[in-house]
Structure formats: structure tokens, C-alpha cells
């Protein structure tokens, strides 16, 4: 275990519970163990500023009892968007709008961190003719039809992107957010650098794992120089990308150790890429989730138990949790310090308060469907249905658990045209 990680302090208790607080190494206290993981809100303006409704959305979540909320991915470069309505935070941004967002998200003693991201080659072709990536390798499994083959980054471009991460982190701090998270998962740029499948460079940024992790470590170090030693900096990292020749579980653990040694404040574990979307609940279309995973409700908890033996850096596991009993059980294993929530928050902003009031509270989620599997896939119903729930909350309305999936498809088509039926993101 690292000296830095060992400084993390936990409320003294024989049994860790969801309502126990947690003190980060920098002294910031998170009031409970509930963590809202990032979901893409698609609430950016045409100039990629935050829409006013995003403050309403995060204000609801803050009042709903969440301890720490992570924003949806905020892009560091307005020429590299993962989705049409992404929010961008750079030198051209109106910082006052971000300040309003941060202030709303900090109500009720909650914390709100900005998730910073660069999509690399994972940019839909209708948004970019030629994306950039560690190597000029297209996405596989037929995705090359919706995503153009990238151009290999030059050394100077790599250094420029590292600096953009640092600038966005500094602006997040100035806007009043509680911290930042580096998005290093789900097949985006940092994930691409880590994967030997996607990173086949022969310079210092590719080849060995030591070289492939140089980019993410450089991003962290550049951010740290900009924000100072106290401001929290976390990362979302894949446990593996579940692709042949890709980022493995063993490599992931080595990266976790390196980041822990470097002083990262919080590590959230997820998994998969757009090519193999394990963050959605299964490693592959042909594979099923293990029964033990279903019972525990956590997709990556087995991996977390292995990581906990290596580092004491605060950990978050996200994916699959639906009941208070499973969340408390996960905390009691000491494999994780926080429980990540996502879609349940889009359906019920009060879900954290209900969990804290009743350990047996649960909220099973039905899979939204139009009744036509082909249409579901074409329109990405599993994504846009939850976006529409967040848009309702952003407008000051309540979410609608019985919202018609078919109605969502038609509304999306009317607002986005044929682009609604194009692949957008992981």
C-alpha cells in the first residue's frame, strides 16, 4: 500500500454503512458513501456551454442526498466532441455558467466533481472527418462504418492534449467544483493509449505498459501542477476492456498501483469499450453476466477485492447496484469505499435519501424497449430513454418511470433528424 493512500481516513465503525462519512487525504469530507457516477446529460448549448437546466438537475441530485456527484463527461477540446450536445470547458468557455452549475451541485453539503474527457477516435463520423488517436487504427466490430479511421497523434499534439486536460482542471477549480475526475475508461483517448490493441506506437508513448501508461500519468501530473496538492483529482479506469489483444486486468492493476503511487485521490472502476460494452452489464453480446455478479449487483466487485490488496487509495465501484442491502454488503467487504449509482438517479433523484433512511430500500430497473429489438438498437433506446428522464428533471419536472420508449424515439428523431439513428458513444 502507498503512503499517500494510507492517509485516507474513514469514520471509525465496526461496520461501514452507507451513511458513514469519508475523509479524503486532502481533508475534504464526503458526507456519505453514495457516489453518482457520470452519465452523459446532453445538456450543452450549440456553443457547448452548460444549459441552465443542468444546474436544476444537479441541484435535485444534491438535495436528493448524494454525497459526491460526478458530472457527465466534459470535453477539454471543442474540436473533439464525443456527442453533439457535449459541454466543453476551455479558455473560450463562459465560466459564470459553470459557477452556477457548481453552486447548485454543492447544495445540501454535497460535492460535485467534473469528469474531464477527450474521445480520441471515438467520435461519430457526422461530427468529425478525421479524429486523432494514439495509432491510425479504426474501431472494430463493424463500428468503422460510423466512426472514421483516426490519424496518429504527433508528439506535439500529445503534449498539447495533456496541457488541455490541465487547463480544464484549473478552470473547474476556479468555477467552484469540488474536484475533477480524469475519464480513463470506456474506449476514450486515455483508454486507447492504455490498450495495446489501439496503441501500436513505437515511441515513448507506446509499446510496453510503462510507455502506454505514460500518457495518463502525464495528464495527472499536469493537472496536479495546475490545481495544487489539495484539490481532489480522481480517475475512472477500466478493470479491462475485454477485447482480444487489449487492456487486461493484470495491466489495469499495474496502472492502479502507478496512479496510487503518484498520489491520485480516488479511483472509480468500470470496464469495457464501445466495441465491447461491459459497462452495460455483459462482456460481449454472446456472454452473460455471472450469477454471482447478479446476486451481488456489482459488475466489477471481484476485481475490486483484488485491487484492495494492492492499494489503500479510496475506491468506487459502479455498475449494477439496485438495493441498499447489496450496497452495504459491498462496503462491508472493504473492497470499495463508495458505491456508484447512475441510472437509478435518473429515475428517482431521491434514491440516496431513501437508501439512507432504509437499508432495505431497492429499485429494480426495467429495460426500456419499443418492443422492436432492431429499433431499440438503431435508436440506442437504452441510452436516450435515460437522457429524456434527465431532461425532464432539468426542466423542473419529475422523472417518469413509465415513459414510452417509442415516444422517446419519435421525439429524438424529431429533434435530431437522422443523426438520432447513428451510433454516438460508449
Tab-separated table of C-alpha atoms in Angstrom:
chain	number	residue	atom	x	y	z
A	1	UNK	CA	0.000	0.000	0.000
A	2	UNK	CA	1.181	3.510	-0.734
A	3	UNK	CA	1.952	6.114	1.918
A	4	UNK	CA	-0.380	8.566	0.180
A	5	UNK	CA	-3.282	6.137	0.140
A	6	UNK	CA	-2.778	5.171	3.762
A	7	UNK	CA	-3.562	8.738	4.808
A	8	UNK	CA	-7.212	8.234	3.802
A	9	UNK	CA	-9.353	8.359	6.912
A	10	UNK	CA	-12.639	6.556	7.460
A	11	UNK	CA	-15.227	7.151	10.150
A	12	UNK	CA	-14.478	4.662	12.930
A	13	UNK	CA	-17.141	1.988	12.944
A	14	UNK	CA	-17.208	-1.749	13.388
A	15	UNK	CA	-19.449	-1.969	10.315
A	16	UNK	CA	-19.202	0.524	7.450
A	17	UNK	CA	-22.594	1.845	6.373
A	18	UNK	CA	-23.887	3.952	3.509
A	19	UNK	CA	-24.402	6.970	5.760
A	20	UNK	CA	-20.838	6.927	7.149
A	21	UNK	CA	-18.706	9.827	6.008
A	22	UNK	CA	-15.282	9.545	4.374
A	23	UNK	CA	-12.343	11.924	4.687
A	24	UNK	CA	-10.070	12.164	1.661
A	25	UNK	CA	-6.321	12.576	2.068
A	26	UNK	CA	-6.671	16.326	1.431
A	27	UNK	CA	-9.077	16.672	4.351
A	28	UNK	CA	-12.311	17.006	2.347
A	29	UNK	CA	-15.161	15.134	3.987
A	30	UNK	CA	-17.696	13.309	1.822
A	31	UNK	CA	-20.831	13.036	3.962
A	32	UNK	CA	-21.816	9.514	2.886
A	33	UNK	CA	-20.730	6.616	0.688
A	34	UNK	CA	-23.077	7.282	-2.228
A	35	UNK	CA	-21.412	8.404	-5.451
A	36	UNK	CA	-23.288	9.471	-8.577
A	37	UNK	CA	-21.296	8.135	-11.482
A	38	UNK	CA	-21.096	10.082	-14.742
A	39	UNK	CA	-23.963	9.928	-17.217
A	40	UNK	CA	-23.939	11.966	-20.407
A	41	UNK	CA	-26.675	14.545	-19.900
A	42	UNK	CA	-26.577	16.010	-23.449
A	43	UNK	CA	-27.418	19.402	-21.954
A	44	UNK	CA	-24.916	21.556	-23.814
A	45	UNK	CA	-25.874	24.564	-25.930
A	46	UNK	CA	-24.923	24.913	-29.589
A	47	UNK	CA	-21.777	26.679	-28.326
A	48	UNK	CA	-21.164	23.791	-25.894
A	49	UNK	CA	-21.887	25.806	-22.762
A	50	UNK	CA	-23.975	24.301	-19.933
A	51	UNK	CA	-27.692	24.801	-20.449
A	52	UNK	CA	-29.377	26.445	-17.417
A	53	UNK	CA	-31.280	23.233	-16.739
A	54	UNK	CA	-28.137	21.345	-15.815
A	55	UNK	CA	-27.918	23.348	-12.586
A	56	UNK	CA	-31.529	22.383	-11.862
A	57	UNK	CA	-30.688	18.712	-12.480
A	58	UNK	CA	-27.652	18.656	-10.198
A	59	UNK	CA	-29.466	20.698	-7.586
A	60	UNK	CA	-32.145	17.985	-7.449
A	61	UNK	CA	-29.480	15.313	-7.056
A	62	UNK	CA	-27.726	17.293	-4.315
A	63	UNK	CA	-30.980	17.699	-2.387
A	64	UNK	CA	-31.694	14.024	-3.017
A	65	UNK	CA	-28.887	13.062	-0.653
A	66	UNK	CA	-25.927	12.137	-2.848
A	67	UNK	CA	-22.528	12.521	-1.171
A	68	UNK	CA	-20.440	13.028	-4.301
A	69	UNK	CA	-21.806	13.656	-7.794
A	70	UNK	CA	-19.715	13.255	-10.929
A	71	UNK	CA	-20.738	15.312	-13.946
A	72	UNK	CA	-21.217	13.763	-17.342
A	73	UNK	CA	-18.091	13.870	-19.464
A	74	UNK	CA	-16.984	17.442	-20.112
A	75	UNK	CA	-14.741	17.780	-23.138
A	76	UNK	CA	-11.377	19.502	-22.928
A	77	UNK	CA	-11.220	20.319	-26.650
A	78	UNK	CA	-14.124	21.778	-28.627
A	79	UNK	CA	-12.727	20.270	-31.835
A	80	UNK	CA	-13.024	16.781	-30.338
A	81	UNK	CA	-16.599	16.014	-29.277
A	82	UNK	CA	-17.954	12.594	-28.418
A	83	UNK	CA	-21.588	13.699	-28.857
A	84	UNK	CA	-23.431	16.621	-30.468
A	85	UNK	CA	-24.516	18.326	-27.237
A	86	UNK	CA	-21.327	17.837	-25.222
A	87	UNK	CA	-20.286	20.567	-22.822
A	88	UNK	CA	-16.737	21.907	-23.284
A	89	UNK	CA	-14.618	23.617	-20.639
A	90	UNK	CA	-11.711	25.575	-22.081
A	91	UNK	CA	-10.402	29.132	-22.344
A	92	UNK	CA	-13.360	30.077	-24.569
A	93	UNK	CA	-15.995	28.924	-22.054
A	94	UNK	CA	-18.281	31.234	-20.086
A	95	UNK	CA	-17.058	30.387	-16.596
A	96	UNK	CA	-20.056	32.031	-14.935
A	97	UNK	CA	-22.330	29.276	-16.289
A	98	UNK	CA	-20.055	26.650	-14.805
A	99	UNK	CA	-20.052	28.512	-11.485
A	100	UNK	CA	-23.856	28.297	-11.389
A	101	UNK	CA	-23.635	24.569	-12.101
A	102	UNK	CA	-21.063	24.041	-9.333
A	103	UNK	CA	-23.032	26.070	-6.802
A	104	UNK	CA	-26.200	24.065	-7.471
A	105	UNK	CA	-24.341	20.766	-7.173
A	106	UNK	CA	-22.874	21.704	-3.769
A	107	UNK	CA	-26.228	22.258	-2.063
A	108	UNK	CA	-27.060	20.127	0.947
A	109	UNK	CA	-23.345	19.666	1.710
A	110	UNK	CA	-22.827	17.582	-1.441
A	111	UNK	CA	-19.656	17.505	-3.529
A	112	UNK	CA	-19.583	17.797	-7.310
A	113	UNK	CA	-16.589	16.870	-9.476
A	114	UNK	CA	-16.107	17.483	-13.206
A	115	UNK	CA	-15.330	14.464	-15.357
A	116	UNK	CA	-12.780	15.558	-17.990
A	117	UNK	CA	-12.558	13.700	-21.276
A	118	UNK	CA	-11.124	13.543	-24.786
A	119	UNK	CA	-12.817	10.983	-27.055
A	120	UNK	CA	-9.834	10.250	-29.288
A	121	UNK	CA	-11.149	8.263	-32.250
A	122	UNK	CA	-14.472	7.528	-30.572
A	123	UNK	CA	-16.141	10.419	-32.395
A	124	UNK	CA	-19.124	9.729	-34.690
A	125	UNK	CA	-18.300	10.365	-38.330
A	126	UNK	CA	-21.018	13.025	-38.621
A	127	UNK	CA	-19.123	15.112	-36.037
A	128	UNK	CA	-15.561	14.723	-37.337
A	129	UNK	CA	-13.986	13.782	-40.661
A	130	UNK	CA	-10.669	12.708	-39.183
A	131	UNK	CA	-10.311	12.133	-35.437
A	132	UNK	CA	-6.990	11.556	-33.720
A	133	UNK	CA	-5.736	8.615	-31.690
A	134	UNK	CA	-2.506	7.008	-30.468
A	135	UNK	CA	-2.361	4.999	-33.712
A	136	UNK	CA	-4.194	5.115	-37.056
A	137	UNK	CA	-6.365	2.105	-36.212
A	138	UNK	CA	-10.114	2.142	-36.756
A	139	UNK	CA	-12.692	0.821	-34.315
A	140	UNK	CA	-13.555	-2.835	-34.921
A	141	UNK	CA	-16.692	-4.974	-34.960
A	142	UNK	CA	-18.282	-3.001	-37.760
A	143	UNK	CA	-18.048	0.327	-35.944
A	144	UNK	CA	-15.758	1.694	-38.659
A	145	UNK	CA	-18.954	2.447	-40.607
A	146	UNK	CA	-19.992	5.038	-38.028
A	147	UNK	CA	-16.545	6.197	-36.912
A	148	UNK	CA	-13.835	7.387	-39.282
A	149	UNK	CA	-10.314	5.978	-39.193
A	150	UNK	CA	-8.192	8.241	-36.998
A	151	UNK	CA	-4.906	9.958	-37.706
A	152	UNK	CA	-1.977	9.116	-35.443
A	153	UNK	CA	-1.154	11.893	-32.975
A	154	UNK	CA	2.177	13.651	-33.231
A	155	UNK	CA	4.383	14.202	-30.191
A	156	UNK	CA	3.496	17.908	-30.058
A	157	UNK	CA	-0.223	17.116	-30.282
A	158	UNK	CA	0.056	14.664	-27.393
A	159	UNK	CA	1.703	17.327	-25.246
A	160	UNK	CA	-0.975	19.839	-26.281
A	161	UNK	CA	-3.788	17.499	-25.222
A	162	UNK	CA	-2.092	16.890	-21.867
A	163	UNK	CA	-1.988	20.649	-21.356
A	164	UNK	CA	-5.673	20.973	-22.289
A	165	UNK	CA	-6.610	18.472	-19.580
A	166	UNK	CA	-4.659	20.614	-17.098
A	167	UNK	CA	-6.298	23.860	-18.258
A	168	UNK	CA	-9.791	22.368	-17.965
A	169	UNK	CA	-8.983	21.111	-14.461
A	170	UNK	CA	-7.783	24.560	-13.398
A	171	UNK	CA	-10.950	26.147	-14.799
A	172	UNK	CA	-13.044	23.569	-12.912
A	173	UNK	CA	-11.312	24.632	-9.713
A	174	UNK	CA	-11.881	28.313	-10.475
A	175	UNK	CA	-15.565	27.655	-11.174
A	176	UNK	CA	-16.003	26.213	-7.693
A	177	UNK	CA	-16.306	22.490	-8.374
A	178	UNK	CA	-15.135	20.218	-5.561
A	179	UNK	CA	-12.727	18.178	-7.696
A	180	UNK	CA	-12.134	16.603	-11.107
A	181	UNK	CA	-12.089	13.099	-12.488
A	182	UNK	CA	-9.988	12.000	-15.476
A	183	UNK	CA	-12.026	9.755	-17.799
A	184	UNK	CA	-9.668	6.866	-18.492
A	185	UNK	CA	-12.282	4.223	-19.337
A	186	UNK	CA	-14.813	3.113	-21.969
A	187	UNK	CA	-12.581	3.351	-25.022
A	188	UNK	CA	-11.934	7.099	-24.997
A	189	UNK	CA	-8.472	8.591	-25.624
A	190	UNK	CA	-6.757	7.638	-22.363
A	191	UNK	CA	-8.211	4.146	-22.637
A	192	UNK	CA	-6.891	3.985	-26.206
A	193	UNK	CA	-3.374	4.853	-25.042
A	194	UNK	CA	-3.505	2.108	-22.408
A	195	UNK	CA	-4.630	-0.593	-24.846
A	196	UNK	CA	-2.029	-2.463	-26.905
A	197	UNK	CA	-4.857	-3.186	-29.364
A	198	UNK	CA	-5.319	0.504	-30.111
A	199	UNK	CA	-1.867	1.854	-29.226
A	200	UNK	CA	0.772	0.401	-31.526
A	201	UNK	CA	3.216	3.294	-31.370
A	202	UNK	CA	6.942	2.642	-31.331
A	203	UNK	CA	7.965	5.802	-29.459
A	204	UNK	CA	7.900	6.515	-25.709
A	205	UNK	CA	4.073	6.670	-25.728
A	206	UNK	CA	3.573	3.076	-26.909
A	207	UNK	CA	4.866	-0.465	-26.730
A	208	UNK	CA	5.457	-1.551	-23.133
A	209	UNK	CA	2.821	-0.946	-20.467
A	210	UNK	CA	5.221	1.539	-18.867
A	211	UNK	CA	5.127	3.553	-22.087
A	212	UNK	CA	1.385	3.126	-22.661
A	213	UNK	CA	0.593	4.438	-19.183
A	214	UNK	CA	2.892	7.424	-19.662
A	215	UNK	CA	0.029	9.455	-21.153
A	216	UNK	CA	-2.397	9.047	-18.240
A	217	UNK	CA	0.344	9.656	-15.678
A	218	UNK	CA	1.407	12.778	-17.578
A	219	UNK	CA	-2.197	14.010	-17.633
A	220	UNK	CA	-2.475	13.515	-13.869
A	221	UNK	CA	0.852	15.220	-13.177
A	222	UNK	CA	-0.022	18.188	-15.406
A	223	UNK	CA	-3.365	18.604	-13.650
A	224	UNK	CA	-1.737	18.365	-10.240
A	225	UNK	CA	0.711	21.140	-11.152
A	226	UNK	CA	-2.219	23.375	-12.133
A	227	UNK	CA	-4.585	22.741	-9.214
A	228	UNK	CA	-2.104	22.243	-6.370
A	229	UNK	CA	-1.804	19.471	-3.775
A	230	UNK	CA	-5.176	19.924	-2.014
A	231	UNK	CA	-7.712	19.903	-4.875
A	232	UNK	CA	-9.021	16.329	-5.400
A	233	UNK	CA	-8.121	14.575	-8.634
A	234	UNK	CA	-9.614	11.153	-9.393
A	235	UNK	CA	-9.806	8.796	-12.333
A	236	UNK	CA	-12.295	6.418	-13.907
A	237	UNK	CA	-10.417	3.375	-15.138
A	238	UNK	CA	-11.306	0.132	-16.868
A	239	UNK	CA	-10.786	-3.102	-14.978
A	240	UNK	CA	-10.169	-4.439	-18.503
A	241	UNK	CA	-11.538	-3.671	-21.944
A	242	UNK	CA	-12.456	-7.323	-22.627
A	243	UNK	CA	-11.013	-7.261	-26.143
A	244	UNK	CA	-8.505	-9.695	-27.610
A	245	UNK	CA	-5.110	-8.047	-27.511
A	246	UNK	CA	-6.470	-5.191	-25.433
A	247	UNK	CA	-6.064	-3.782	-21.928
A	248	UNK	CA	-6.016	-6.681	-19.462
A	249	UNK	CA	-6.994	-6.973	-15.822
A	250	UNK	CA	-3.360	-7.538	-14.841
A	251	UNK	CA	-2.310	-4.384	-16.695
A	252	UNK	CA	-5.144	-2.449	-15.095
A	253	UNK	CA	-3.908	-3.384	-11.637
A	254	UNK	CA	-0.417	-2.154	-12.507
A	255	UNK	CA	-1.852	1.158	-13.697
A	256	UNK	CA	-3.885	1.445	-10.488
A	257	UNK	CA	-0.711	0.941	-8.459
A	258	UNK	CA	1.177	3.547	-10.505
A	259	UNK	CA	-1.610	6.111	-10.101
A	260	UNK	CA	-1.843	5.357	-6.395
A	261	UNK	CA	1.903	5.878	-6.029
A	262	UNK	CA	1.573	9.165	-7.929
A	263	UNK	CA	-0.998	10.393	-5.389
A	264	UNK	CA	-4.366	10.079	-7.152
A	265	UNK	CA	-7.180	10.821	-4.692
A	266	UNK	CA	-9.948	8.462	-5.847
A	267	UNK	CA	-10.214	5.588	-8.330
A	268	UNK	CA	-13.526	4.540	-9.886
A	269	UNK	CA	-13.564	1.160	-11.593
A	270	UNK	CA	-15.637	0.296	-14.630
A	271	UNK	CA	-14.893	-1.782	-17.718
A	272	UNK	CA	-15.296	-2.303	-21.437
A	273	UNK	CA	-15.265	-0.121	-24.545
A	274	UNK	CA	-17.680	0.812	-27.305
A	275	UNK	CA	-16.527	-2.346	-29.114
A	276	UNK	CA	-17.197	-4.498	-26.030
A	277	UNK	CA	-19.559	-2.570	-23.714
A	278	UNK	CA	-19.109	-4.351	-20.394
A	279	UNK	CA	-20.136	-1.193	-18.532
A	280	UNK	CA	-23.643	-2.028	-19.755
A	281	UNK	CA	-23.662	-5.328	-17.878
A	282	UNK	CA	-22.025	-8.004	-20.019
A	283	UNK	CA	-18.628	-8.509	-21.583
A	284	UNK	CA	-19.996	-9.295	-25.006
A	285	UNK	CA	-23.310	-9.782	-26.776
A	286	UNK	CA	-22.647	-13.519	-26.678
A	287	UNK	CA	-21.798	-13.571	-22.976
A	288	UNK	CA	-23.999	-13.329	-19.920
A	289	UNK	CA	-23.371	-11.796	-16.538
A	290	UNK	CA	-22.282	-14.360	-13.931
A	291	UNK	CA	-24.935	-15.395	-11.414
A	292	UNK	CA	-22.617	-14.377	-8.571
A	293	UNK	CA	-22.395	-10.896	-10.086
A	294	UNK	CA	-26.168	-10.670	-10.407
A	295	UNK	CA	-26.573	-11.643	-6.760
A	296	UNK	CA	-24.040	-9.073	-5.568
A	297	UNK	CA	-25.378	-6.483	-8.061
A	298	UNK	CA	-21.837	-5.195	-8.738
A	299	UNK	CA	-20.258	-5.857	-12.121
A	300	UNK	CA	-16.651	-5.306	-11.021
A	301	UNK	CA	-16.567	-6.118	-7.310
A	302	UNK	CA	-14.462	-9.264	-7.778
A	303	UNK	CA	-11.776	-7.120	-9.405
A	304	UNK	CA	-12.025	-4.540	-6.619
A	305	UNK	CA	-11.307	-7.179	-3.992
A	306	UNK	CA	-8.024	-7.943	-5.759
A	307	UNK	CA	-7.132	-4.256	-6.073
A	308	UNK	CA	-7.806	-3.582	-2.402
A	309	UNK	CA	-4.959	-5.949	-1.549
A	310	UNK	CA	-2.608	-3.749	-3.585
A	311	UNK	CA	-3.597	-0.176	-2.661
A	312	UNK	CA	-5.425	1.747	0.050
A	313	UNK	CA	-6.389	4.596	-2.272
A	314	UNK	CA	-10.135	5.300	-1.965
A	315	UNK	CA	-12.099	3.190	-4.444
A	316	UNK	CA	-15.504	3.435	-6.127
A	317	UNK	CA	-17.268	0.546	-7.833
A	318	UNK	CA	-20.055	1.452	-10.257
A	319	UNK	CA	-22.459	-0.681	-12.219
A	320	UNK	CA	-25.389	-2.868	-11.275
A	321	UNK	CA	-26.321	-1.700	-7.772
A	322	UNK	CA	-30.059	-1.531	-7.166
A	323	UNK	CA	-30.594	-2.331	-3.458
A	324	UNK	CA	-29.373	-0.984	-0.145
A	325	UNK	CA	-28.598	-4.475	1.116
A	326	UNK	CA	-26.184	-5.207	-1.749
A	327	UNK	CA	-24.555	-1.782	-1.365
A	328	UNK	CA	-23.958	-2.260	2.352
A	329	UNK	CA	-22.610	-5.749	1.733
A	330	UNK	CA	-20.130	-4.339	-0.794
A	331	UNK	CA	-18.933	-1.744	1.719
A	332	UNK	CA	-18.504	-4.361	4.420
A	333	UNK	CA	-16.123	-6.371	2.218
A	334	UNK	CA	-13.799	-3.305	2.330
A	335	UNK	CA	-13.285	-3.817	-1.408
A	336	UNK	CA	-14.812	-0.403	-2.086
A	337	UNK	CA	-15.208	2.835	-0.164
A	338	UNK	CA	-18.053	4.279	-2.245
A	339	UNK	CA	-20.999	2.819	-4.127
A	340	UNK	CA	-21.559	4.230	-7.581
A	341	UNK	CA	-25.112	4.979	-8.749
A	342	UNK	CA	-26.217	6.102	-12.189
A	343	UNK	CA	-29.490	5.153	-13.878
A	344	UNK	CA	-31.364	4.812	-10.603
A	345	UNK	CA	-30.625	8.521	-10.038
A	346	UNK	CA	-32.193	9.424	-13.379
A	347	UNK	CA	-35.390	7.632	-12.376
A	348	UNK	CA	-35.506	8.820	-8.761
A	349	UNK	CA	-33.358	11.788	-7.646
A	350	UNK	CA	-34.392	10.936	-4.064
A	351	UNK	CA	-32.923	7.426	-4.300
A	352	UNK	CA	-29.948	8.281	-1.987
A	353	UNK	CA	-32.200	9.717	0.727
A	354	UNK	CA	-34.395	6.625	0.561
A	355	UNK	CA	-31.384	4.313	0.830
A	356	UNK	CA	-30.016	6.230	3.812
A	357	UNK	CA	-33.385	6.097	5.558
A	358	UNK	CA	-33.988	2.401	4.859
A	359	UNK	CA	-31.161	-0.071	4.275
A	360	UNK	CA	-33.604	-2.485	2.650
A	361	UNK	CA	-34.778	0.008	0.027
A	362	UNK	CA	-34.326	-1.152	-3.560
A	363	UNK	CA	-35.259	-0.041	-7.049
A	364	UNK	CA	-35.105	-2.699	-9.773
A	365	UNK	CA	-34.872	-1.175	-13.230
A	366	UNK	CA	-36.831	-2.445	-16.199
A	367	UNK	CA	-35.086	-2.338	-19.569
A	368	UNK	CA	-36.797	0.320	-21.737
A	369	UNK	CA	-37.911	-1.079	-25.080
A	370	UNK	CA	-40.066	-0.142	-28.026
A	371	UNK	CA	-40.978	-3.809	-28.380
A	372	UNK	CA	-38.897	-3.909	-31.557
A	373	UNK	CA	-35.283	-5.013	-30.845
A	374	UNK	CA	-33.968	-3.685	-34.162
A	375	UNK	CA	-35.410	-0.232	-33.474
A	376	UNK	CA	-34.075	-0.343	-29.900
A	377	UNK	CA	-30.561	-0.883	-31.247
A	378	UNK	CA	-30.846	1.671	-34.045
A	379	UNK	CA	-32.129	4.387	-31.731
A	380	UNK	CA	-29.920	3.453	-28.738
A	381	UNK	CA	-33.057	3.313	-26.592
A	382	UNK	CA	-31.071	2.110	-23.567
A	383	UNK	CA	-29.254	5.453	-23.595
A	384	UNK	CA	-31.686	8.071	-24.878
A	385	UNK	CA	-34.551	6.936	-22.598
A	386	UNK	CA	-32.454	7.897	-19.556
A	387	UNK	CA	-31.365	11.137	-21.214
A	388	UNK	CA	-35.028	12.088	-21.596
A	389	UNK	CA	-35.553	11.387	-17.886
A	390	UNK	CA	-32.694	13.761	-17.037
A	391	UNK	CA	-34.105	16.380	-19.392
A	392	UNK	CA	-37.421	16.212	-17.545
A	393	UNK	CA	-35.661	16.846	-14.227
A	394	UNK	CA	-33.631	19.657	-15.796
A	395	UNK	CA	-36.926	21.331	-16.743
A	396	UNK	CA	-38.116	21.154	-13.149
A	397	UNK	CA	-40.382	18.168	-13.763
A	398	UNK	CA	-40.339	14.752	-12.113
A	399	UNK	CA	-38.922	11.744	-13.905
A	400	UNK	CA	-41.440	9.365	-15.460
A	401	UNK	CA	-40.717	5.663	-14.900
A	402	UNK	CA	-43.441	4.652	-17.375
A	403	UNK	CA	-42.144	6.971	-20.102
A	404	UNK	CA	-42.883	5.448	-23.505
A	405	UNK	CA	-39.726	4.196	-25.209
A	406	UNK	CA	-41.419	4.518	-28.594
A	407	UNK	CA	-42.370	8.102	-27.780
A	408	UNK	CA	-38.763	8.820	-26.832
A	409	UNK	CA	-37.592	7.502	-30.206
A	410	UNK	CA	-40.008	9.754	-32.093
A	411	UNK	CA	-39.073	12.804	-30.013
A	412	UNK	CA	-35.379	12.120	-30.556
A	413	UNK	CA	-35.933	11.720	-34.283
A	414	UNK	CA	-37.844	14.998	-34.480
A	415	UNK	CA	-35.137	16.914	-32.606
A	416	UNK	CA	-32.042	15.299	-34.111
A	417	UNK	CA	-33.219	14.010	-37.503
A	418	UNK	CA	-31.421	11.023	-38.970
A	419	UNK	CA	-28.489	11.605	-36.631
A	420	UNK	CA	-30.693	10.090	-33.922
A	421	UNK	CA	-30.123	6.712	-35.521
A	422	UNK	CA	-26.340	6.973	-35.667
A	423	UNK	CA	-24.008	5.473	-33.086
A	424	UNK	CA	-22.957	8.221	-30.721
A	425	UNK	CA	-20.938	6.984	-27.786
A	426	UNK	CA	-19.873	4.350	-25.319
